[in-house]
Amino acid sequence: MAYYFEECSHTFNEYLLVPGYSSAECVAAKVSLKTPLVKFKKGEEPAISLNVPMTSAIMQAVSDDKLAIALAKEGGISFIYGSQTIEDQAAMVARVKNYKAGFVVSDSNIKPDATLAEVVELTAKTGHSTIAVTDDGTANGKLLGIVTGRDYRVSRMDFATKVSEFMTPFEKLITAGKETTLKTANDIIWDNKLNSLPIIDDDGKLLYMVFRKDYSTHKENSLELIDSNKRYMVGAGINTRDYEERVPALLAAGADVLCIDSSEGFTEWQSRTIAFIREKYGDTVKVGAGNVVDRDGFMFLAEAGADFIKIGIGGGSICITREQKGIGRGQATAVIEVAAARDEYFKKTGIYIPICSDGGIVYDHHITLALAMGSDFVMLGRYFARFDESPTNKLNINGSYVKEYWGEGSNRARNWQRYDMGGDKKLSFEEGVDSYVPYAGSLKDNVTMTLSKVKSTMCNCGCLSIPEFQKNAKLTLVSSTSIIEGGAHDVILKESSSKVIK
């Protein structure tokens, strides 16, 4: 006879935190969100810790090098998606590791024979008003000039006017050489009252742009996640098929941590992948595994040697695994059981294996609930897909801005390796959808707001750190009626009421 779990499977939305005593010390400014990313022995420090408990999902629509840099600045880490060629993924990782804080590779570039119409179109696409004019229109072509909003006036110029006619030419620009430090670059900007400074090599080719506005931004990033060489840290997704070729390439590119990207982790394929890494690199290479939803799955991957374990099957906003295959578990219940297994394993072995809640997070407070239930950090897809830094297109649909977002199990991604069970090298059916998410602006602004909510709630519970929160949080299940009570009710909301007659 099949085994039946006695408890009903619950989601985050079915729980609330019950406030605890808050002393005068419990203020948001004193809350630490530092959390371990990889396993460690009792009494030791983890090889890698996050400064904020957020990672970005291993998805085409989410985690490229641009988002990885933005998230590392805030203290989290991205896992560059693996559903691409080994060479392309390694190149993304290398771009993150080679990124020099404050030195920006220009994403707005144009040829001198382009037109004003193309300048306006490019500005609308990137949102940036400073455009580098290079001989081949690339970010590393020979610099011929710069175009900013001060160089043209749309209302008074012909859209067919060539860029070469109104750009600020190279001979009138102030530039700096490739050996320039960030401090020197900022001094040049301030001394010459510039908004930007091109950094060029000995042949006059553009290397980077340094912007005045980035000076204060860099100073604000006190939590940025950097390695011993002060480079941003970045993760990368791998699969259970080509790991013998992919892993060495990603490590050579500088990846700090790896994660097996799979819809279901309780498999021999994952243990084989981890075994290969341990045999070839020992414990020097850190690799996460998953996903699992119960104690048995956690214990299997723990014994296999995983450095962290992800929780969640079918709970993602674009995931239809439960609908297609009838497998999965409510995310809250899964986190609670796996957290108990993690603590059991730690008590038995003295080895603490961090767990990550992946999927099922719709609202900011769900992150707080996941942490309270035992997650050491969360992995987010839809959340990050909404931001400027995600790799997808920003579109205007029916007057509202949205960004594209699709699942790795969709026909668009065709990431068959993620759903590989040893069969044909193809997707037999979809386990993800192609969709849109509301555009939400910059990553920094949104992450700051989200983490402010997390810290505030932790203070309400009398906790100043994640371990303390996991130990002392009090949670209660809520009824469907009390869920309704928790939102706005029995009032007429202003935005939906009739217009005021003046």
Coordinates of C-alpha atoms in Angstrom, one line a residue:
M1 CA 0.0 0.0 0.0
A2 CA 1.2 3.5 -0.8
Y3 CA 2.5 5.7 2.0
Y4 CA 0.2 8.6 3.0
F5 CA 1.5 11.7 4.8
E6 CA -0.8 12.4 7.8
E7 CA -0.4 16.2 7.5
C8 CA -2.0 18.3 4.8
S9 CA 0.6 20.0 2.6
H10 CA 0.7 23.8 3.2
T11 CA 1.9 26.9 1.4
F12 CA 3.5 30.1 2.9
N13 CA 0.2 31.9 2.5
E14 CA -1.4 29.7 5.1
Y15 CA 1.0 30.9 7.9
L16 CA 1.5 34.0 9.9
L17 CA 4.3 34.9 12.4
V18 CA 3.2 35.7 15.9
P19 CA 5.1 38.7 17.4
G20 CA 7.5 38.2 20.3
Y21 CA 9.0 40.6 22.8
S22 CA 11.0 43.4 21.2
S23 CA 13.5 45.1 23.3
A24 CA 14.9 48.6 22.7
E25 CA 17.8 46.9 20.9
C26 CA 15.5 45.5 18.2
V27 CA 15.8 48.1 15.5
A28 CA 16.2 47.3 11.8
A29 CA 19.6 48.9 11.6
K30 CA 21.0 46.3 14.0
V31 CA 19.6 43.3 12.2
S32 CA 22.2 41.1 10.4
L33 CA 21.0 39.0 7.4
K34 CA 24.3 37.3 7.0
T35 CA 23.8 33.6 6.3
P36 CA 25.9 30.5 5.2
L37 CA 25.8 29.5 1.6
V38 CA 27.8 26.2 1.9
K39 CA 28.2 23.6 4.6
F40 CA 30.6 23.8 7.5
K41 CA 31.6 21.9 10.6
K42 CA 30.5 22.9 14.1
G43 CA 32.8 25.6 15.5
E44 CA 34.1 26.6 12.0
E45 CA 33.1 29.3 9.6
P46 CA 31.6 28.5 6.2
A47 CA 33.8 29.0 3.1
I48 CA 31.2 31.2 1.6
S49 CA 28.5 33.3 3.4
L50 CA 25.9 35.6 1.9
N51 CA 25.4 39.1 3.3
V52 CA 21.7 38.9 2.4
P53 CA 19.7 35.7 2.1
M54 CA 18.9 36.0 -1.6
T55 CA 20.0 34.1 -4.7
S56 CA 18.7 34.3 -8.2
A57 CA 17.3 31.3 -10.0
I58 CA 19.2 29.3 -12.6
M59 CA 17.0 30.5 -15.5
Q60 CA 17.5 32.1 -18.9
A61 CA 15.0 34.8 -18.1
V62 CA 16.7 35.7 -14.8
S63 CA 20.4 35.1 -14.2
D64 CA 22.9 36.5 -16.7
D65 CA 26.1 38.4 -15.9
K66 CA 24.3 41.8 -15.7
L67 CA 21.9 40.7 -13.0
A68 CA 24.8 38.7 -11.2
I69 CA 26.8 41.9 -10.8
A70 CA 23.8 43.9 -9.6
L71 CA 22.8 41.2 -7.0
A72 CA 26.5 40.8 -5.8
K73 CA 26.5 44.5 -5.1
E74 CA 23.6 44.1 -2.7
G75 CA 25.2 41.1 -0.9
G76 CA 23.5 38.1 -2.7
I77 CA 24.6 35.8 -5.4
S78 CA 23.3 34.7 -8.8
F79 CA 23.6 31.3 -10.5
I80 CA 24.3 31.9 -14.2
Y81 CA 21.9 29.7 -16.2
G82 CA 23.3 26.5 -17.7
S83 CA 20.8 26.0 -20.5
Q84 CA 23.3 27.5 -23.0
T85 CA 26.6 26.4 -24.5
I86 CA 29.5 25.8 -22.1
E87 CA 31.5 28.5 -23.8
D88 CA 28.7 31.1 -23.5
Q89 CA 28.0 30.3 -19.8
A90 CA 31.7 30.4 -19.0
A91 CA 32.0 33.8 -20.8
M92 CA 29.2 35.2 -18.6
V93 CA 30.9 34.0 -15.5
A94 CA 34.2 35.5 -16.6
R95 CA 32.5 38.9 -17.3
V96 CA 31.3 39.0 -13.7
K97 CA 34.7 38.1 -12.3
N98 CA 36.5 40.5 -14.6
Y99 CA 34.1 43.3 -13.8
K100 CA 35.8 46.2 -12.1
A101 CA 33.5 48.0 -9.7
G102 CA 32.8 51.5 -11.0
F103 CA 34.2 50.5 -14.5
V104 CA 31.2 49.8 -16.7
V105 CA 31.3 48.1 -20.1
S106 CA 29.2 50.4 -22.3
D107 CA 25.8 49.0 -23.3
S108 CA 24.9 52.0 -25.5
N109 CA 27.1 52.1 -28.5
I110 CA 26.6 53.3 -32.1
K111 CA 28.4 53.9 -35.4
P112 CA 29.2 57.4 -36.6
D113 CA 27.1 56.9 -39.7
A114 CA 24.0 56.1 -37.7
T115 CA 21.1 58.6 -37.6
L116 CA 19.5 60.6 -34.9
A117 CA 16.5 58.3 -35.2
E118 CA 18.7 55.4 -34.2
V119 CA 20.1 57.4 -31.2
V120 CA 16.6 58.1 -29.9
E121 CA 15.6 54.4 -30.4
L122 CA 18.8 53.2 -28.6
T123 CA 18.2 55.6 -25.7
A124 CA 14.6 54.4 -25.3
K125 CA 15.8 50.8 -25.4
T126 CA 18.6 51.1 -22.8
G127 CA 17.3 54.0 -20.7
H128 CA 20.8 55.5 -20.9
S129 CA 21.5 58.9 -22.3
T130 CA 25.3 58.6 -22.7
I131 CA 26.1 56.7 -26.0
A132 CA 29.7 55.8 -27.1
V133 CA 30.4 56.3 -30.8
T134 CA 32.8 53.7 -32.0
D135 CA 34.1 52.7 -35.4
D136 CA 32.2 49.4 -35.4
G137 CA 29.4 50.3 -33.0
T138 CA 30.5 47.9 -30.3
A139 CA 31.5 48.4 -26.7
N140 CA 35.2 47.8 -27.5
G141 CA 35.6 49.5 -30.8
K142 CA 37.8 52.5 -31.4
L143 CA 36.3 55.5 -29.7
L144 CA 35.4 58.3 -32.1
G145 CA 33.1 60.4 -29.9
I146 CA 30.3 60.6 -27.3
V147 CA 26.6 61.5 -27.7
T148 CA 24.6 62.7 -24.7
G149 CA 21.2 64.5 -24.4
R150 CA 23.0 67.8 -24.6
D151 CA 24.3 67.1 -28.2
Y152 CA 20.9 67.1 -29.9
R153 CA 17.4 68.4 -29.7
V154 CA 14.7 66.2 -31.2
S155 CA 12.3 69.0 -31.8
R156 CA 14.7 71.0 -33.9
M157 CA 16.7 68.4 -35.8
D158 CA 16.1 66.1 -38.8
F159 CA 15.9 62.5 -37.6
A160 CA 18.1 61.6 -40.6
T161 CA 21.0 63.6 -39.3
K162 CA 24.2 61.5 -39.0
V163 CA 25.7 61.0 -35.5
S164 CA 29.0 62.2 -36.8
E165 CA 27.5 65.7 -37.3
F166 CA 26.3 66.3 -33.8
M167 CA 28.4 64.0 -31.5
T168 CA 31.2 65.4 -29.3
P169 CA 34.3 64.3 -31.2
F170 CA 37.1 62.4 -29.7
E171 CA 39.6 65.3 -29.8
K172 CA 37.2 67.3 -27.5
L173 CA 36.8 64.5 -25.0
I174 CA 38.7 64.0 -21.7
T175 CA 39.7 60.3 -21.5
A176 CA 41.9 58.1 -19.3
G177 CA 44.2 55.2 -20.0
K178 CA 43.7 51.5 -19.1
E179 CA 45.9 51.7 -16.0
T180 CA 43.7 54.3 -14.4
T181 CA 42.4 53.4 -10.9
L182 CA 38.8 54.1 -9.8
K183 CA 40.0 56.8 -7.4
T184 CA 41.9 58.6 -10.2
A185 CA 39.0 58.3 -12.6
N186 CA 36.6 59.9 -10.0
D187 CA 39.1 62.7 -9.4
I188 CA 39.2 63.4 -13.1
I189 CA 35.4 63.5 -13.3
W190 CA 35.1 65.8 -10.3
D191 CA 38.0 68.1 -11.3
N192 CA 36.7 68.5 -14.9
K193 CA 32.9 68.6 -13.9
L194 CA 32.2 65.6 -16.1
N195 CA 29.3 63.2 -16.1
S196 CA 31.3 60.3 -17.5
L197 CA 34.9 59.4 -18.3
P198 CA 35.8 56.9 -21.1
I199 CA 38.6 54.5 -20.3
I200 CA 40.6 53.6 -23.5
D201 CA 43.6 51.3 -24.3
D202 CA 46.8 52.3 -26.1
D203 CA 45.1 51.9 -29.5
G204 CA 42.2 54.2 -28.6
K205 CA 39.7 51.3 -28.2
L206 CA 37.0 51.8 -25.6
L207 CA 37.4 49.6 -22.5
Y208 CA 35.0 51.1 -19.9
M209 CA 32.9 54.1 -18.9
V210 CA 33.1 55.6 -15.4
F211 CA 30.1 57.6 -14.4
R212 CA 29.7 60.3 -11.8
K213 CA 26.5 58.9 -10.5
D214 CA 28.1 55.5 -9.8
Y215 CA 30.5 57.1 -7.2
S216 CA 27.9 57.4 -4.5
T217 CA 26.3 54.1 -5.5
H218 CA 29.6 52.3 -4.9
K219 CA 30.0 53.9 -1.5
E220 CA 26.5 52.7 -0.5
N221 CA 27.2 49.0 -1.3
S222 CA 28.7 48.1 2.1
L223 CA 27.3 44.6 1.8
E224 CA 28.7 43.7 -1.6
L225 CA 29.7 40.1 -1.9
I226 CA 33.3 39.9 -3.0
D227 CA 36.1 37.3 -3.0
S228 CA 39.6 37.6 -1.5
N229 CA 40.7 39.5 -4.6
K230 CA 37.8 42.0 -4.3
R231 CA 36.0 40.6 -7.3
Y232 CA 32.2 40.0 -7.3
M233 CA 31.2 36.5 -6.4
V234 CA 29.1 34.5 -8.8
G235 CA 27.6 31.0 -9.1
A236 CA 26.8 28.8 -12.1
G237 CA 24.2 26.1 -12.8
I238 CA 25.3 22.7 -14.1
N239 CA 23.4 19.6 -15.2
T240 CA 23.8 15.9 -14.8
R241 CA 24.8 15.2 -18.4
D242 CA 27.8 17.3 -19.5
Y243 CA 29.3 18.0 -16.1
E244 CA 32.7 16.5 -17.0
E245 CA 33.2 19.2 -19.6
R246 CA 31.1 22.1 -18.1
V247 CA 32.5 22.1 -14.5
P248 CA 36.2 22.6 -15.5
A249 CA 35.2 25.4 -17.9
L250 CA 33.1 27.2 -15.3
L251 CA 35.9 26.9 -12.7
A252 CA 38.5 28.2 -15.1
A253 CA 36.2 31.2 -15.8
G254 CA 36.2 31.9 -12.0
A255 CA 32.8 30.5 -10.7
D256 CA 32.8 30.6 -6.9
V257 CA 30.1 28.0 -6.4
L258 CA 28.1 25.6 -8.6
C259 CA 24.6 24.2 -8.3
I260 CA 23.0 21.2 -10.0
D261 CA 19.9 22.6 -11.8
S262 CA 17.2 19.9 -11.7
S263 CA 13.5 19.8 -11.1
E264 CA 14.0 16.8 -8.8
G265 CA 17.1 16.0 -6.9
F266 CA 16.5 12.6 -5.2
T267 CA 18.3 10.7 -8.1
E268 CA 21.3 8.7 -8.8
W269 CA 22.2 11.2 -11.5
Q270 CA 22.9 13.9 -8.9
S271 CA 24.9 11.6 -6.7
R272 CA 27.1 10.7 -9.7
T273 CA 27.6 14.4 -10.5
I274 CA 28.6 15.3 -7.0
A275 CA 30.9 12.2 -6.8
F276 CA 32.7 13.4 -10.0
I277 CA 33.3 16.8 -8.4
R278 CA 34.6 15.3 -5.1
E279 CA 36.9 12.8 -6.9
K280 CA 38.4 15.5 -9.1
Y281 CA 38.5 18.5 -6.8
G282 CA 37.9 17.3 -3.3
D283 CA 36.0 19.8 -1.1
T284 CA 37.6 22.8 -2.7
V285 CA 34.7 23.1 -5.2
K286 CA 31.4 23.9 -3.7
V287 CA 28.3 22.5 -5.2
G288 CA 24.6 22.7 -4.3
A289 CA 22.0 20.1 -5.2
G290 CA 18.3 19.5 -5.3
N291 CA 15.4 20.0 -5.4
V292 CA 13.8 17.9 -2.7
V293 CA 10.7 18.2 -0.5
D294 CA 11.2 15.8 2.4
R295 CA 13.6 14.3 4.9
D296 CA 14.5 11.3 2.7
G297 CA 15.6 13.6 -0.2
F298 CA 17.6 15.8 2.1
M299 CA 19.4 12.9 3.7
F300 CA 20.2 11.4 0.3
L301 CA 21.9 14.5 -1.0
A302 CA 23.6 15.2 2.4
E303 CA 25.2 11.8 2.2
A304 CA 26.1 12.3 -1.4
G305 CA 28.2 15.4 -0.4
A306 CA 26.1 18.4 -1.4
D307 CA 27.3 21.8 0.0
F308 CA 23.7 23.2 0.2
I309 CA 20.3 21.7 -0.7
K310 CA 17.4 23.3 -2.5
I311 CA 13.8 22.7 -1.5
G312 CA 10.8 22.9 -3.8
I313 CA 9.0 21.0 -6.6
G314 CA 6.3 22.6 -8.7
G315 CA 5.9 25.8 -6.6
G316 CA 7.4 28.3 -9.0
S317 CA 5.1 30.8 -10.7
I318 CA 5.9 29.5 -14.2
C319 CA 6.2 25.8 -13.1
I320 CA 3.5 23.3 -14.1
T321 CA 5.2 20.2 -12.9
R322 CA 2.4 19.5 -10.3
E323 CA -0.2 20.0 -13.0
Q324 CA 1.6 17.8 -15.6
K325 CA 3.0 15.0 -13.4
G326 CA 1.1 15.2 -10.1
I327 CA 4.3 15.4 -8.0
G328 CA 5.4 18.1 -5.5
R329 CA 4.5 19.4 -2.1
G330 CA 3.3 22.6 -0.5
Q331 CA 6.4 24.8 -0.1
A332 CA 5.9 25.6 3.6
T333 CA 5.5 22.0 4.6
A334 CA 8.5 21.0 2.5
V335 CA 10.7 23.6 4.1
I336 CA 9.6 22.7 7.7
E337 CA 10.4 19.0 7.2
V338 CA 13.7 19.5 5.4
A339 CA 14.8 22.1 8.1
A340 CA 14.1 19.5 10.7
A341 CA 16.2 17.0 8.8
R342 CA 19.0 19.5 8.5
D343 CA 19.0 20.0 12.2
E344 CA 18.9 16.3 12.8
Y345 CA 21.9 15.8 10.5
F346 CA 23.8 18.6 12.2
K347 CA 23.2 17.1 15.6
K348 CA 24.3 13.7 14.4
T349 CA 27.4 14.6 12.3
G350 CA 28.4 18.1 13.4
I351 CA 28.1 19.3 9.8
Y352 CA 25.6 22.1 9.0
I353 CA 24.2 21.9 5.5
P354 CA 22.4 25.2 4.5
I355 CA 19.0 24.8 2.9
C356 CA 17.4 27.0 0.3
S357 CA 13.7 27.6 -0.3
D358 CA 13.3 27.6 -4.1
G359 CA 9.8 28.5 -5.4
G360 CA 6.5 29.3 -3.9
I361 CA 7.4 32.9 -2.9
V362 CA 4.9 35.4 -4.1
Y363 CA 5.0 38.2 -1.6
D364 CA 7.9 39.8 0.3
H365 CA 6.7 38.4 3.6
H366 CA 7.0 34.9 2.2
I367 CA 10.7 35.3 2.3
T368 CA 10.5 36.1 6.0
L369 CA 8.3 33.1 6.6
A370 CA 10.8 30.8 4.7
L371 CA 13.6 32.0 6.9
A372 CA 11.6 31.6 10.1
M373 CA 10.7 28.0 9.0
G374 CA 14.4 27.2 8.7
S375 CA 15.6 28.2 5.3
D376 CA 19.1 29.7 5.3
F377 CA 18.4 31.6 2.1
V378 CA 15.9 31.7 -0.8
M379 CA 16.2 31.4 -4.5
L380 CA 14.0 33.7 -6.6
G381 CA 13.0 33.7 -10.3
R382 CA 9.9 35.8 -10.9
Y383 CA 11.1 38.3 -8.3
F384 CA 14.3 39.1 -10.2
A385 CA 12.8 38.8 -13.7
R386 CA 10.8 42.0 -13.1
F387 CA 13.9 44.2 -12.8
D388 CA 15.9 46.4 -15.3
E389 CA 18.9 44.1 -14.8
S390 CA 17.2 40.8 -15.9
P391 CA 18.1 39.7 -19.5
T392 CA 14.6 39.8 -20.9
N393 CA 12.8 42.3 -23.1
K394 CA 10.8 45.2 -21.5
L395 CA 7.5 45.6 -23.4
N396 CA 4.5 47.9 -23.2
I397 CA 1.3 45.8 -23.3
N398 CA -2.1 47.6 -23.1
G399 CA -0.4 50.7 -21.5
S400 CA 1.5 48.7 -18.8
Y401 CA 5.2 47.8 -18.9
V402 CA 6.0 44.1 -18.4
K403 CA 9.1 41.9 -18.8
E404 CA 9.1 38.5 -20.4
Y405 CA 9.5 35.5 -18.1
W406 CA 9.6 31.8 -19.1
G407 CA 10.3 28.6 -17.3
E408 CA 13.2 26.3 -18.0
G409 CA 10.7 23.5 -18.7
S410 CA 8.9 25.5 -21.4
N411 CA 9.3 25.0 -25.2
R412 CA 11.0 28.4 -25.3
A413 CA 13.9 27.3 -23.0
R414 CA 14.0 23.7 -24.0
N415 CA 16.2 22.9 -21.0
W416 CA 15.7 19.1 -21.3
Q417 CA 18.7 18.5 -19.0
R418 CA 16.9 20.0 -16.1
Y419 CA 14.2 17.3 -16.3
D420 CA 16.6 14.5 -17.4
M421 CA 15.8 11.0 -16.1
G422 CA 18.2 9.2 -18.4
G423 CA 15.9 9.1 -21.4
D424 CA 16.0 10.9 -24.8
K425 CA 17.8 14.2 -25.1
K426 CA 14.6 16.2 -25.5
L427 CA 11.5 17.6 -23.7
S428 CA 8.7 15.1 -24.0
F429 CA 6.2 17.6 -22.6
E430 CA 6.3 21.1 -21.0
E431 CA 6.8 21.6 -17.3
G432 CA 6.9 25.4 -17.5
V433 CA 5.1 28.3 -19.2
D434 CA 6.0 31.4 -21.2
S435 CA 4.6 34.5 -19.6
Y436 CA 5.0 38.2 -18.6
V437 CA 5.7 39.8 -15.2
P438 CA 5.0 43.4 -14.2
Y439 CA 8.0 45.6 -14.7
A440 CA 9.3 46.8 -11.3
G441 CA 12.3 49.0 -11.9
S442 CA 15.8 48.6 -10.5
L443 CA 17.1 45.6 -8.5
K444 CA 18.7 47.8 -5.9
D445 CA 15.5 49.8 -5.0
N446 CA 13.4 46.6 -4.8
V447 CA 15.8 44.5 -2.9
T448 CA 16.3 47.4 -0.4
M449 CA 12.6 47.6 0.2
T450 CA 12.1 43.8 0.5
L451 CA 14.9 43.4 3.0
S452 CA 13.6 46.4 5.0
K453 CA 10.4 44.4 5.4
V454 CA 12.3 41.3 6.5
K455 CA 14.3 43.2 9.1
S456 CA 11.3 45.0 10.4
T457 CA 9.4 41.7 10.9
M458 CA 12.4 40.1 12.6
C459 CA 12.4 43.0 15.0
N460 CA 8.7 42.4 15.7
C461 CA 9.7 38.9 16.7
G462 CA 12.6 40.1 18.9
C463 CA 15.3 38.7 16.7
L464 CA 18.5 40.3 15.3
S465 CA 19.9 37.5 13.2
I466 CA 18.7 34.7 11.0
P467 CA 19.9 31.8 13.4
E468 CA 18.1 33.6 16.2
F469 CA 15.0 34.0 14.1
Q470 CA 15.0 30.3 13.1
K471 CA 15.2 29.3 16.8
N472 CA 12.7 31.7 18.4
A473 CA 10.1 32.5 15.7
K474 CA 6.5 31.5 16.5
L475 CA 4.2 30.6 13.6
T476 CA 0.6 29.8 13.3
L477 CA -1.6 28.3 10.6
V478 CA -4.4 30.6 9.5
S479 CA -7.9 29.8 8.2
S480 CA -9.1 31.0 4.8
T481 CA -11.3 33.5 6.6
S482 CA -8.4 35.0 8.5
I483 CA -6.4 35.3 5.2
I484 CA -9.3 37.5 3.9
E485 CA -9.2 39.4 7.2
G486 CA -5.5 40.1 6.7
G487 CA -6.0 42.2 3.6
A488 CA -8.0 45.4 3.0
H489 CA -11.7 44.6 3.5
D490 CA -15.0 46.2 4.2
V491 CA -13.9 49.6 2.8
I492 CA -14.1 51.3 -0.5
L493 CA -10.6 51.8 -1.8
K494 CA -9.9 55.2 -3.1
E495 CA -8.5 54.1 -6.5
S496 CA -11.7 52.2 -7.3
S497 CA -14.1 54.8 -6.1
S498 CA -15.9 57.4 -8.2
K499 CA -14.0 60.5 -9.2
V500 CA -14.4 63.4 -6.8
I501 CA -16.6 66.2 -8.3
K502 CA -14.9 69.6 -7.9

